[in-house]
Coordinates of C-alpha atoms in Angstrom, one line a residue:
X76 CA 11.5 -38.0 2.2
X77 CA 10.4 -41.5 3.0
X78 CA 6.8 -41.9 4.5
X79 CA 8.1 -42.9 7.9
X80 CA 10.2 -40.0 8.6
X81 CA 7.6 -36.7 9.1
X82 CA 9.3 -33.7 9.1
X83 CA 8.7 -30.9 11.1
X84 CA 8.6 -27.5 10.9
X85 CA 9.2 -24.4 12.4
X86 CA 7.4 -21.6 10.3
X87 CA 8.7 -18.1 10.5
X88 CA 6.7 -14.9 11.4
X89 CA 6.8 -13.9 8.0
X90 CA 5.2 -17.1 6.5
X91 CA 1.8 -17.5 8.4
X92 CA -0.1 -18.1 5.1
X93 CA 2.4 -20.8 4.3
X94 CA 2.2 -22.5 8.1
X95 CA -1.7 -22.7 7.4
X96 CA -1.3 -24.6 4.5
X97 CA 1.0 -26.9 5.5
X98 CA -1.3 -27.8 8.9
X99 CA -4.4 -27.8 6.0
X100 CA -2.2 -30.6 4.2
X101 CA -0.9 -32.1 7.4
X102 CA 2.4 -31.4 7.9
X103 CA 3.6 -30.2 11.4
X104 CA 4.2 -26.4 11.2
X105 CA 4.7 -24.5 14.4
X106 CA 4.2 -20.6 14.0
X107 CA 4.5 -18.0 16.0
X108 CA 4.8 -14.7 15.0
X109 CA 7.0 -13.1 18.3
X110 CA 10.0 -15.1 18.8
X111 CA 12.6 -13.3 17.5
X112 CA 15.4 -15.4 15.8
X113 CA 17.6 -16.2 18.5
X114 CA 14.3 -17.6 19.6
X115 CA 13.7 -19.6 16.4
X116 CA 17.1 -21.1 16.3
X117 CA 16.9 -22.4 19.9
X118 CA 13.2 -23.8 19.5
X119 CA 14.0 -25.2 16.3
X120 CA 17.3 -27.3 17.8
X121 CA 15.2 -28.5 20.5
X122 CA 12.3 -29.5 18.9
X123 CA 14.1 -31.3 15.9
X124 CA 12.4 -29.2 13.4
X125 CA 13.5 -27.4 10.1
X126 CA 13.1 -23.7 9.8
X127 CA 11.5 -22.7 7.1
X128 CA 12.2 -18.6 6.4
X129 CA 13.1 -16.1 3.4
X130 CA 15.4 -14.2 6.1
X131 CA 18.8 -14.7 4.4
X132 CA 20.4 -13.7 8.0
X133 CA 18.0 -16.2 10.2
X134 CA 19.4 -19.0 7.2
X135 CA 22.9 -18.4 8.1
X136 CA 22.7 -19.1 11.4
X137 CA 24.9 -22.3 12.3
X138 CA 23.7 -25.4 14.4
X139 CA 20.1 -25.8 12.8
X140 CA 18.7 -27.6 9.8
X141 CA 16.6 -24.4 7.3
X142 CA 15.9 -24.1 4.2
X143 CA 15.8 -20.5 2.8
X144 CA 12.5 -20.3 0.5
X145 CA 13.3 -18.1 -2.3
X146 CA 9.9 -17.4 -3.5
X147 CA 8.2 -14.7 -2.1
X148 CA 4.4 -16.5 -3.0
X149 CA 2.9 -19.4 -1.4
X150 CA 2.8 -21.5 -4.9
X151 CA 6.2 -20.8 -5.3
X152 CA 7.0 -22.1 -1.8
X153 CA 5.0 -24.9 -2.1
X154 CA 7.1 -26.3 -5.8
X155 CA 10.2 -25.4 -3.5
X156 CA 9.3 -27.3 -0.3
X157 CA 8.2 -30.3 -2.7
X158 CA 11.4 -30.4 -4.4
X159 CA 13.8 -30.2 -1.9
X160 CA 12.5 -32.0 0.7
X161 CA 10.5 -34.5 -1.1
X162 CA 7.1 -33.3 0.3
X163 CA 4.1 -34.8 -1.2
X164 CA 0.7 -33.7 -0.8
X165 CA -1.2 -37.1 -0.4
X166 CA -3.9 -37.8 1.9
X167 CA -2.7 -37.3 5.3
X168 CA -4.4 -36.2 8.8
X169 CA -5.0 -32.8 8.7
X170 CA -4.2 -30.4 11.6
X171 CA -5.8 -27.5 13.7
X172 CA -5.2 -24.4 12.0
X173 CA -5.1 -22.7 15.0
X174 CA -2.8 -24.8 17.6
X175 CA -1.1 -27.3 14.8
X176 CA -2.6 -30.4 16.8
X177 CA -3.4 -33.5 14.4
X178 CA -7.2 -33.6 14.3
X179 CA -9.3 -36.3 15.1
X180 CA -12.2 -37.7 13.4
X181 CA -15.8 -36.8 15.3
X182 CA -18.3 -39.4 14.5
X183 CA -21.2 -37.6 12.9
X184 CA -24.0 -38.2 15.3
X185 CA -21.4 -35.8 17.7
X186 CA -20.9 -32.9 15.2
X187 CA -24.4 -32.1 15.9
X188 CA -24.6 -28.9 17.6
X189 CA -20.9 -27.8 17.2
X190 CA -21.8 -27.1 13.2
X191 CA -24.2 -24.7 11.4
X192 CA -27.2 -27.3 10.6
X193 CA -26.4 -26.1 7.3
X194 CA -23.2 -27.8 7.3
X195 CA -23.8 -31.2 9.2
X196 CA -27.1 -31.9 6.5
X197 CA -24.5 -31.5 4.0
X198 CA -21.4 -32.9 5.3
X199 CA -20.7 -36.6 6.3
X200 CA -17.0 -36.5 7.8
X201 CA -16.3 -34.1 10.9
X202 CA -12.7 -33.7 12.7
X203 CA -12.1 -32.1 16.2
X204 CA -8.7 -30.6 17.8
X205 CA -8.3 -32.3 20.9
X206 CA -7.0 -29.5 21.8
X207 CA -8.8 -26.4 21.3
X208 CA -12.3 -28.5 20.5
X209 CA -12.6 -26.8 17.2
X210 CA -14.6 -28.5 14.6
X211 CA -13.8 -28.7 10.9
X212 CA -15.3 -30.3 8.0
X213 CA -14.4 -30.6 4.4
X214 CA -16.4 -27.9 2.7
X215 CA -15.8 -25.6 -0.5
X216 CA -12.7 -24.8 1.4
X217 CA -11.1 -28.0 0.6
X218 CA -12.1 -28.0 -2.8
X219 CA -10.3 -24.7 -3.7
X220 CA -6.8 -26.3 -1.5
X221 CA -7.5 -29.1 -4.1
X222 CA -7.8 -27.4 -6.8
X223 CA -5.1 -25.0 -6.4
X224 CA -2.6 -28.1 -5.7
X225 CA -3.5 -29.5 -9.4
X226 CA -3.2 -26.3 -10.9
X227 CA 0.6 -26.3 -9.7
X228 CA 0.9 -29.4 -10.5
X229 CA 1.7 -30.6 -7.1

């Protein structure tokens, strides 16, 4: 997948964990649990996005680009999304965990108040969700997603 061309994804219910960490590594991953699969293939058509799911049945279903994930673990997923679409996990905006928005960086001086003090004495770089206003920072968090990546090798 060339850098210009983004995908984007519509996660199914079953693959929550693996919509979190592709918004962690900045990827566009819509989720929500409820729609049932009628629902997925129409929102997935409109929106342009590729349906990621390990529902054989869902994967049959004509008129819509998915890719059936045949691992039922996230590294597994992860090597599978990699290879056949191309994904790489370089340095890219991250996105709200919550609502999938791209976050936005939040000059320190503004983080002030919105973090533990804990946190903004020990962290330079903020981001906010325009959306939601949620606040993240790259903590220990981000140094275990880093560390798991090299372990796989990805």
């Amino acid at each position: 997948m060339s850098r210009g061309e983004e995908p984007a994804f519509l996660v199914d219910g079953m693959l929550g964990r693996l919509a979190r960490w592709l918004r962690i590594l900045g990827y566009d991953a819509a989720w929500e649990p409820g729609l049932g699969d009628a629902q997925l293939v129409r929102r997935a058509r409109a929106e342009g996005r590729i349906l990621l799911t390990r529902d054989r049945e869902l994967a049959r279903r004509r008129g819509v680009r998915v890719l059936l994930l045949e691992d039922e673990h996230l590294e597994g997923q992860l090597r599978q999304l990699r290879r056949d679409l191309g994904l790489t996990w370089e340095e890219r905006v991250p996105r709200c965990l919550l609502c999938n928005e791209p976050l936005e960086p939040l000059p320190r001086d503004e983080a002030w108040g919105l973090v533990p003090p804990y946190v903004f004495v020990h962290h330079d770089r903020f981001f906010l969700c325009p959306s939601c206003e949620r606040v993240y920072w790259r903590g220990t968090h981000w140094e275990d997603v880093e560390r798991r990546l090299q372990s796989l090798d990805l």
